[in-house]
CSV table of N, CA, C and O in Angstrom, one decimal:
chain,number,residue,atom,x,y,z
A,1,MET,N,112.3,109.0,118.6
A,1,MET,CA,111.9,108.1,117.5
A,1,MET,C,112.7,108.6,116.2
A,1,MET,O,112.8,109.8,115.9
A,2,ARG,N,113.4,107.6,115.6
A,2,ARG,CA,114.1,107.9,114.4
A,2,ARG,C,113.2,108.4,113.2
A,2,ARG,O,112.0,108.1,113.1
A,3,ALA,N,113.7,109.3,112.4
A,3,ALA,CA,113.0,109.8,111.2
A,3,ALA,C,112.4,108.7,110.4
A,3,ALA,O,111.3,108.7,109.9
A,4,SER,N,113.3,107.6,110.2
A,4,SER,CA,113.0,106.5,109.3
A,4,SER,C,111.6,106.0,109.8
A,4,SER,O,110.8,105.4,109.0
A,5,SER,N,111.4,105.8,111.1
A,5,SER,CA,110.2,105.2,111.8
A,5,SER,C,109.0,106.1,111.3
A,5,SER,O,107.9,105.6,111.0
A,6,GLN,N,109.2,107.5,111.3
A,6,GLN,CA,108.0,108.3,111.0
A,6,GLN,C,107.7,108.1,109.5
A,6,GLN,O,106.6,108.3,109.1
A,7,PHE,N,108.8,108.1,108.7
A,7,PHE,CA,108.5,107.8,107.2
A,7,PHE,C,107.7,106.6,107.0
A,7,PHE,O,106.8,106.6,106.2
A,8,LYS,N,108.1,105.5,107.7
A,8,LYS,CA,107.4,104.2,107.5
A,8,LYS,C,106.0,104.3,107.9
A,8,LYS,O,105.1,103.8,107.3
A,9,LYS,N,105.8,105.0,109.0
A,9,LYS,CA,104.4,105.1,109.6
A,9,LYS,C,103.5,105.8,108.6
A,9,LYS,O,102.4,105.5,108.4
A,10,GLY,N,104.1,106.9,108.0
A,10,GLY,CA,103.3,107.7,107.0
A,10,GLY,C,103.0,107.0,105.8
A,10,GLY,O,101.9,107.3,105.1
A,11,ALA,N,103.9,106.1,105.3
A,11,ALA,CA,103.7,105.4,104.1
A,11,ALA,C,103.0,104.1,104.1
A,11,ALA,O,102.6,103.5,103.2
A,12,LEU,N,103.0,103.5,105.4
A,12,LEU,CA,102.4,102.2,105.5
A,12,LEU,C,101.1,101.9,104.9
A,12,LEU,O,100.8,100.9,104.3
A,13,GLU,N,100.2,102.9,105.3
A,13,GLU,CA,98.8,102.8,104.8
A,13,GLU,C,98.8,102.6,103.2
A,13,GLU,O,98.1,101.8,102.6
A,14,MET,N,99.6,103.4,102.5
A,14,MET,CA,99.6,103.4,101.1
A,14,MET,C,100.2,102.0,100.6
A,14,MET,O,99.7,101.4,99.7
A,15,CYS,N,101.2,101.6,101.3
A,15,CYS,CA,101.9,100.3,100.9
A,15,CYS,C,100.9,99.0,101.1
A,15,CYS,O,100.7,98.3,100.2
A,16,VAL,N,100.1,99.1,102.2
A,16,VAL,CA,99.2,98.1,102.4
A,16,VAL,C,98.0,98.1,101.4
A,16,VAL,O,97.7,97.1,100.7
A,17,LEU,N,97.6,99.2,101.1
A,17,LEU,CA,96.5,99.3,100.1
A,17,LEU,C,97.0,99.0,98.7
A,17,LEU,O,96.3,98.3,97.9
A,18,HIS,N,98.3,99.2,98.3
A,18,HIS,CA,98.9,98.8,97.1
A,18,HIS,C,98.8,97.3,97.0
A,18,HIS,O,98.4,96.8,96.0
A,19,PHE,N,99.2,96.6,98.0
A,19,PHE,CA,99.2,95.1,97.9
A,19,PHE,C,97.8,94.5,97.9
A,19,PHE,O,97.5,93.5,97.3
A,20,ILE,N,96.9,95.1,98.7
A,20,ILE,CA,95.5,94.7,98.7
A,20,ILE,C,94.8,94.9,97.4
A,20,ILE,O,94.0,94.1,96.9
A,21,GLN,N,95.2,96.0,96.7
A,21,GLN,CA,94.6,96.3,95.4
A,21,GLN,C,95.0,95.1,94.4
A,21,GLN,O,94.2,94.8,93.5
A,22,LYS,N,96.2,94.7,94.5
A,22,LYS,CA,96.6,93.6,93.6
A,22,LYS,C,95.9,92.3,93.8
A,22,LYS,O,95.6,91.6,92.8
A,23,GLU,N,95.7,92.0,95.0
A,23,GLU,CA,94.8,90.7,95.4
A,23,GLU,C,94.5,90.7,96.9
A,23,GLU,O,95.2,91.4,97.7
A,24,ASP,N,93.4,90.1,97.1
A,24,ASP,CA,93.0,90.0,98.6
A,24,ASP,C,94.1,89.3,99.4
A,24,ASP,O,94.7,88.3,98.9
A,25,ARG,N,94.4,89.8,100.6
A,25,ARG,CA,95.4,89.2,101.3
A,25,ARG,C,95.0,89.2,102.9
A,25,ARG,O,94.2,89.9,103.3
A,26,TYR,N,95.7,88.3,103.6
A,26,TYR,CA,95.5,88.3,105.0
A,26,TYR,C,96.6,88.9,105.7
A,26,TYR,O,97.7,89.2,105.1
A,27,GLY,N,96.4,89.2,107.0
A,27,GLY,CA,97.4,90.1,107.8
A,27,GLY,C,98.8,89.7,107.7
A,27,GLY,O,99.7,90.5,107.4
A,28,TYR,N,99.0,88.4,108.0
A,28,TYR,CA,100.4,87.9,108.1
A,28,TYR,C,101.1,88.0,106.7
A,28,TYR,O,102.2,88.4,106.6
A,29,GLU,N,100.3,87.7,105.8
A,29,GLU,CA,100.8,87.7,104.3
A,29,GLU,C,101.1,89.2,104.0
A,29,GLU,O,102.2,89.4,103.3
A,30,LEU,N,100.3,90.1,104.4
A,30,LEU,CA,100.6,91.6,104.1
A,30,LEU,C,101.9,92.0,104.8
A,30,LEU,O,102.8,92.6,104.3
A,31,THR,N,102.1,91.5,106.1
A,31,THR,CA,103.4,91.9,106.8
A,31,THR,C,104.6,91.3,106.1
A,31,THR,O,105.6,92.1,105.9
A,32,GLN,N,104.5,90.1,105.6
A,32,GLN,CA,105.6,89.5,104.8
A,32,GLN,C,105.9,90.3,103.5
A,32,GLN,O,107.1,90.6,103.2
A,33,ARG,N,104.9,90.6,102.8
A,33,ARG,CA,105.0,91.4,101.5
A,33,ARG,C,105.6,92.8,101.8
A,33,ARG,O,106.6,93.2,101.1
A,34,VAL,N,105.1,93.5,102.8
A,34,VAL,CA,105.7,94.8,103.0
A,34,VAL,C,107.1,94.7,103.5
A,34,VAL,O,108.0,95.4,103.1
A,35,ASN,N,107.4,93.6,104.3
A,35,ASN,CA,108.7,93.5,104.9
A,35,ASN,C,109.8,93.2,103.8
A,35,ASN,O,110.9,93.3,104.0
A,36,GLN,N,109.3,92.8,102.6
A,36,GLN,CA,110.3,92.6,101.5
A,36,GLN,C,110.9,94.0,101.1
A,36,GLN,O,111.9,93.9,100.5
A,37,PHE,N,110.2,95.0,101.5
A,37,PHE,CA,110.7,96.3,101.0
A,37,PHE,C,111.0,97.3,102.2
A,37,PHE,O,111.9,98.1,102.1
A,38,ILE,N,110.2,97.2,103.2
A,38,ILE,CA,110.2,98.1,104.5
A,38,ILE,C,110.0,97.2,105.6
A,38,ILE,O,109.0,96.6,105.8
A,39,PRO,N,111.0,97.2,106.5
A,39,PRO,CA,110.9,96.4,107.8
A,39,PRO,C,109.8,97.0,108.7
A,39,PRO,O,109.8,98.1,109.0
A,40,ILE,N,108.8,96.1,108.9
A,40,ILE,CA,107.7,96.4,109.9
A,40,ILE,C,107.5,95.2,110.8
A,40,ILE,O,107.8,94.1,110.5
A,41,THR,N,106.7,95.4,111.8
A,41,THR,CA,106.2,94.3,112.6
A,41,THR,C,104.7,94.1,112.4
A,41,THR,O,104.0,95.0,112.0
A,42,GLU,N,104.3,92.9,112.8
A,42,GLU,CA,102.8,92.7,112.7
A,42,GLU,C,102.1,93.7,113.5
A,42,GLU,O,100.9,94.2,113.2
A,43,GLY,N,102.6,94.1,114.7
A,43,GLY,CA,102.0,95.1,115.6
A,43,GLY,C,101.7,96.4,115.0
A,43,GLY,O,100.8,97.1,115.3
A,44,ALA,N,102.6,96.8,113.9
A,44,ALA,CA,102.5,98.0,113.2
A,44,ALA,C,101.4,98.0,112.1
A,44,ALA,O,100.7,99.0,112.0
A,45,LEU,N,101.1,96.8,111.7
A,45,LEU,CA,100.2,96.6,110.5
A,45,LEU,C,98.7,96.6,110.9
A,45,LEU,O,97.9,97.1,110.3
A,46,TYR,N,98.4,95.9,112.0
A,46,TYR,CA,97.0,95.6,112.4
A,46,TYR,C,96.2,96.9,112.7
A,46,TYR,O,95.1,97.0,112.3
A,47,PRO,N,96.8,97.9,113.4
A,47,PRO,CA,96.1,99.1,113.6
A,47,PRO,C,95.7,99.8,112.2
A,47,PRO,O,94.6,100.4,112.1
A,48,VAL,N,96.7,99.7,111.3
A,48,VAL,CA,96.4,100.3,110.0
A,48,VAL,C,95.2,99.6,109.3
A,48,VAL,O,94.4,100.2,108.7
A,49,LEU,N,95.2,98.2,109.4
A,49,LEU,CA,94.2,97.5,108.7
A,49,LEU,C,92.8,97.8,109.4
A,49,LEU,O,91.8,97.9,108.7
A,50,ARG,N,92.8,97.9,110.7
A,50,ARG,CA,91.5,98.3,111.4
A,50,ARG,C,91.0,99.6,110.9
A,50,ARG,O,89.8,99.7,110.7
A,51,ARG,N,91.9,100.5,110.8
A,51,ARG,CA,91.5,101.9,110.4
A,51,ARG,C,91.0,101.8,108.9
A,51,ARG,O,90.1,102.5,108.6
A,52,LEU,N,91.7,101.1,108.1
A,52,LEU,CA,91.2,101.0,106.7
A,52,LEU,C,89.8,100.4,106.5
A,52,LEU,O,89.0,100.8,105.8
A,53,VAL,N,89.6,99.4,107.4
A,53,VAL,CA,88.3,98.8,107.4
A,53,VAL,C,87.2,99.8,108.0
A,53,VAL,O,86.1,100.0,107.5
A,54,LYS,N,87.6,100.5,109.1
A,54,LYS,CA,86.7,101.4,109.6
A,54,LYS,C,86.3,102.6,108.7
A,54,LYS,O,85.2,103.0,108.7
A,55,GLU,N,87.3,103.0,107.9
A,55,GLU,CA,87.0,104.1,107.0
A,55,GLU,C,86.4,103.5,105.7
A,55,GLU,O,86.2,104.4,104.8
A,56,GLU,N,86.1,102.2,105.6
A,56,GLU,CA,85.5,101.5,104.5
A,56,GLU,C,86.4,101.6,103.2
A,56,GLU,O,85.9,101.6,102.1
A,57,TYR,N,87.6,101.6,103.3
A,57,TYR,CA,88.6,101.4,102.2
A,57,TYR,C,88.8,100.0,101.9
A,57,TYR,O,89.3,99.6,100.8
A,58,CYS,N,88.5,99.1,102.9
A,58,CYS,CA,88.6,97.7,102.8
A,58,CYS,C,87.4,97.0,103.5
A,58,CYS,O,86.9,97.6,104.3
A,59,VAL,N,87.2,95.8,103.1
A,59,VAL,CA,86.3,94.9,103.8
A,59,VAL,C,87.0,93.7,104.2
A,59,VAL,O,88.1,93.3,103.6
A,60,ILE,N,86.4,93.0,105.2
A,60,ILE,CA,87.1,91.7,105.7
A,60,ILE,C,86.1,90.5,105.3
A,60,ILE,O,84.9,90.7,105.5
A,61,TYR,N,86.7,89.4,104.9
A,61,TYR,CA,85.9,88.3,104.8
A,61,TYR,C,86.8,87.1,105.3
A,61,TYR,O,87.9,87.1,105.3
A,62,THR,N,86.2,86.0,105.8
A,62,THR,CA,86.9,84.9,106.4
A,62,THR,C,86.9,83.8,105.2
A,62,THR,O,85.9,83.5,104.5
A,63,LYS,N,88.1,83.1,105.2
A,63,LYS,CA,88.2,82.1,104.1
A,63,LYS,C,89.0,80.9,104.9
A,63,LYS,O,89.9,81.1,105.6
A,64,GLU,N,88.4,79.7,104.6
A,64,GLU,CA,89.2,78.5,105.2
A,64,GLU,C,90.6,78.4,104.6
A,64,GLU,O,90.9,78.8,103.5
A,65,SER,N,91.5,78.0,105.5
A,65,SER,CA,92.9,77.8,105.1
A,65,SER,C,93.2,76.3,105.0
A,65,SER,O,92.9,75.6,106.0
A,66,PRO,N,94.0,75.9,104.0
A,66,PRO,CA,94.4,74.4,104.0
A,66,PRO,C,95.4,74.1,105.0
A,66,PRO,O,95.6,73.0,105.4
A,67,ASP,N,96.0,75.2,105.7
A,67,ASP,CA,97.2,74.9,106.5
A,67,ASP,C,96.7,75.2,108.0
A,67,ASP,O,97.6,75.3,108.9
A,68,GLY,N,95.4,75.4,108.3
A,68,GLY,CA,95.1,75.6,109.7
A,68,GLY,C,93.7,76.4,109.8
A,68,GLY,O,92.9,76.1,109.0
A,69,PRO,N,93.6,77.3,110.8
A,69,PRO,CA,92.4,77.9,111.0
A,69,PRO,C,92.0,78.8,109.8
A,69,PRO,O,92.9,79.3,109.0
A,70,SER,N,90.7,79.3,109.8
A,70,SER,CA,90.3,80.2,108.8
A,70,SER,C,91.2,81.6,108.9
A,70,SER,O,91.6,81.9,110.0
A,71,ARG,N,91.2,82.3,107.9
A,71,ARG,CA,92.0,83.5,107.8
A,71,ARG,C,91.0,84.7,107.5
A,71,ARG,O,90.1,84.5,106.6
A,72,LYS,N,91.3,85.8,108.0
A,72,LYS,CA,90.6,87.1,107.6
A,72,LYS,C,91.4,87.7,106.5
A,72,LYS,O,92.6,88.1,106.6
A,73,TYR,N,90.7,87.8,105.3
A,73,TYR,CA,91.2,88.5,104.1
A,73,TYR,C,90.7,89.9,104.1
A,73,TYR,O,89.6,90.2,104.4
A,74,TYR,N,91.6,90.7,103.5
A,74,TYR,CA,91.2,92.1,103.3
A,74,TYR,C,91.1,92.3,101.8
A,74,TYR,O,91.9,91.9,101.0
A,75,GLN,N,89.9,93.0,101.5
A,75,GLN,CA,89.6,93.3,100.0
A,75,GLN,C,89.4,94.7,99.9
A,75,GLN,O,88.7,95.3,100.7
A,76,MET,N,89.9,95.3,98.9
A,76,MET,CA,89.8,96.7,98.6
A,76,MET,C,88.4,97.0,98.1
A,76,MET,O,87.8,96.3,97.3
A,77,THR,N,87.8,98.2,98.6
A,77,THR,CA,86.6,98.7,98.0
A,77,THR,C,86.8,99.8,97.0
A,77,THR,O,87.9,100.2,96.8
A,78,LYS,N,85.7,100.1,96.3
A,78,LYS,CA,85.8,101.2,95.3
A,78,LYS,C,86.3,102.5,96.0
A,78,LYS,O,87.2,103.2,95.5
A,79,LYS,N,85.8,102.8,97.2
A,79,LYS,CA,86.3,103.9,97.9
A,79,LYS,C,87.8,103.8,98.2
A,79,LYS,O,88.6,104.8,98.2
A,80,GLY,N,88.2,102.6,98.5
A,80,GLY,CA,89.7,102.3,98.8
A,80,GLY,C,90.6,102.5,97.6
A,80,GLY,O,91.6,103.1,97.7
A,81,ILE,N,90.1,102.2,96.5
A,81,ILE,CA,90.8,102.4,95.1
A,81,ILE,C,91.0,103.8,94.9
A,81,ILE,O,92.1,104.3,94.6
A,82,GLU,N,89.9,104.6,95.1
A,82,GLU,CA,90.0,106.0,94.9
A,82,GLU,C,91.0,106.6,96.0
A,82,GLU,O,91.7,107.6,95.7
A,83,TYR,N,90.9,106.2,97.2
A,83,TYR,CA,91.7,106.8,98.2
A,83,TYR,C,93.3,106.4,97.9
A,83,TYR,O,94.0,107.3,98.1
A,84,LEU,N,93.5,105.2,97.4
A,84,LEU,CA,94.9,104.8,97.0
A,84,LEU,C,95.4,105.8,96.0
A,84,LEU,O,96.5,106.3,96.0
A,85,GLU,N,94.6,106.0,95.0
A,85,GLU,CA,95.0,106.9,93.9
A,85,GLU,C,95.3,108.3,94.4
A,85,GLU,O,96.3,108.9,94.0
A,86,THR,N,94.5,108.8,95.3
A,86,THR,CA,94.8,110.2,96.0
A,86,THR,C,96.2,110.1,96.8
A,86,THR,O,97.0,110.9,96.6
A,87,LEU,N,96.3,109.0,97.6
A,87,LEU,CA,97.5,108.9,98.3
A,87,LEU,C,98.8,108.8,97.4
A,87,LEU,O,99.8,109.5,97.7
A,88,GLU,N,98.7,108.1,96.4
A,88,GLU,CA,99.8,108.0,95.5
A,88,GLU,C,100.1,109.3,94.8
A,88,GLU,O,101.3,109.6,94.6
A,89,ARG,N,99.2,110.0,94.4
A,89,ARG,CA,99.4,111.3,93.8
A,89,ARG,C,100.0,112.2,94.8
A,89,ARG,O,101.0,112.9,94.5
A,90,ASP,N,99.5,112.3,96.0
A,90,ASP,CA,100.0,113.1,97.1
A,90,ASP,C,101.5,112.8,97.4
A,90,ASP,O,102.3,113.6,97.6
A,91,TRP,N,101.7,111.4,97.4
A,91,TRP,CA,103.0,111.0,97.7
A,91,TRP,C,104.1,111.4,96.6
A,91,TRP,O,105.2,111.9,96.9
A,92,ASP,N,103.7,111.1,95.4
A,92,ASP,CA,104.6,111.5,94.3
A,92,ASP,C,104.9,113.0,94.3
A,92,ASP,O,106.1,113.4,94.1
A,93,GLU,N,103.9,113.8,94.6
A,93,GLU,CA,104.0,115.3,94.7
A,93,GLU,C,105.0,115.7,95.9
A,93,GLU,O,105.9,116.4,95.8
A,94,PHE,N,104.8,115.0,97.0
A,94,PHE,CA,105.6,115.2,98.1
A,94,PHE,C,107.0,114.9,97.9
A,94,PHE,O,108.0,115.6,98.2
A,95,VAL,N,107.3,113.8,97.3
A,95,VAL,CA,108.7,113.4,97.0
A,95,VAL,C,109.3,114.3,96.0
A,95,VAL,O,110.5,114.6,96.2
A,96,GLU,N,108.5,114.7,95.1
A,96,GLU,CA,109.2,115.6,94.1
A,96,GLU,C,109.5,117.0,94.8
A,96,GLU,O,110.5,117.5,94.5
A,97,GLN,N,108.6,117.5,95.6
A,97,GLN,CA,108.9,118.8,96.2
A,97,GLN,C,110.1,118.6,97.1
A,97,GLN,O,110.9,119.5,97.3
A,98,VAL,N,110.2,117.5,97.9
A,98,VAL,CA,111.4,117.3,98.8
A,98,VAL,C,112.7,117.2,98.0
A,98,VAL,O,113.7,117.8,98.3
A,99,SER,N,112.5,116.5,96.8
A,99,SER,CA,113.8,116.4,95.9
A,99,SER,C,114.2,117.8,95.4
A,99,SER,O,115.5,118.2,95.5
A,100,LYS,N,113.3,118.7,95.1
A,100,LYS,CA,113.6,120.0,94.6
A,100,LYS,C,114.2,120.8,95.9
A,100,LYS,O,115.2,121.5,95.6
A,101,LEU,N,113.6,120.7,97.1
A,101,LEU,CA,114.2,121.4,98.1
A,101,LEU,C,115.6,120.9,98.4
A,101,LEU,O,116.4,121.8,98.6
A,102,ARG,N,115.9,119.7,98.3
A,102,ARG,CA,117.3,119.2,98.5
A,102,ARG,C,118.2,119.6,97.4
A,102,ARG,O,119.5,119.8,97.7
A,103,GLU,N,117.7,119.9,96.3
A,103,GLU,CA,118.6,120.3,95.2
A,103,GLU,C,118.8,121.8,95.2
A,103,GLU,O,119.7,122.4,94.5
A,104,ALA,N,118.0,122.5,95.9
A,104,ALA,CA,118.1,124.0,96.0
A,104,ALA,C,119.3,124.4,96.8
A,104,ALA,O,119.7,123.7,97.7
A,105,ASP,N,119.8,125.6,96.5
A,105,ASP,CA,121.0,126.2,97.2
A,105,ASP,C,121.8,125.2,98.0
A,105,ASP,O,121.9,125.1,99.1
C-alpha cells in the first residue's frame, strides 16, 4: 500500500467531520466534496461514517429528495464538534513536528 493511501485513511475522518460541521450532508455529497481535495471512493467513506455514528460524533436522519429516494443525512453532535477540535489540534501539531523533522540535519 502506498504511503499516500495511509495518509488519506488517517485524515479522512477529520475531513468528513469538517464538511459535516459546515452543514448536514448525505454520503454521496460527502464523497464529492472530499474528492475535490483528496481522491477517495464511496467505499472508503461509508465505514468512516458508520464509525462516526457508532461513536456518537454524528447522527443520521432521513430527508426526502426532490430527485429520487429519501437520503440519509449526517449531522454533527456536540461530542463530534469537540472531537473534531481535538483532531484538528493533533493534526496541526503532527504536521508541525514532521516539518521540523524534515528541516533538521
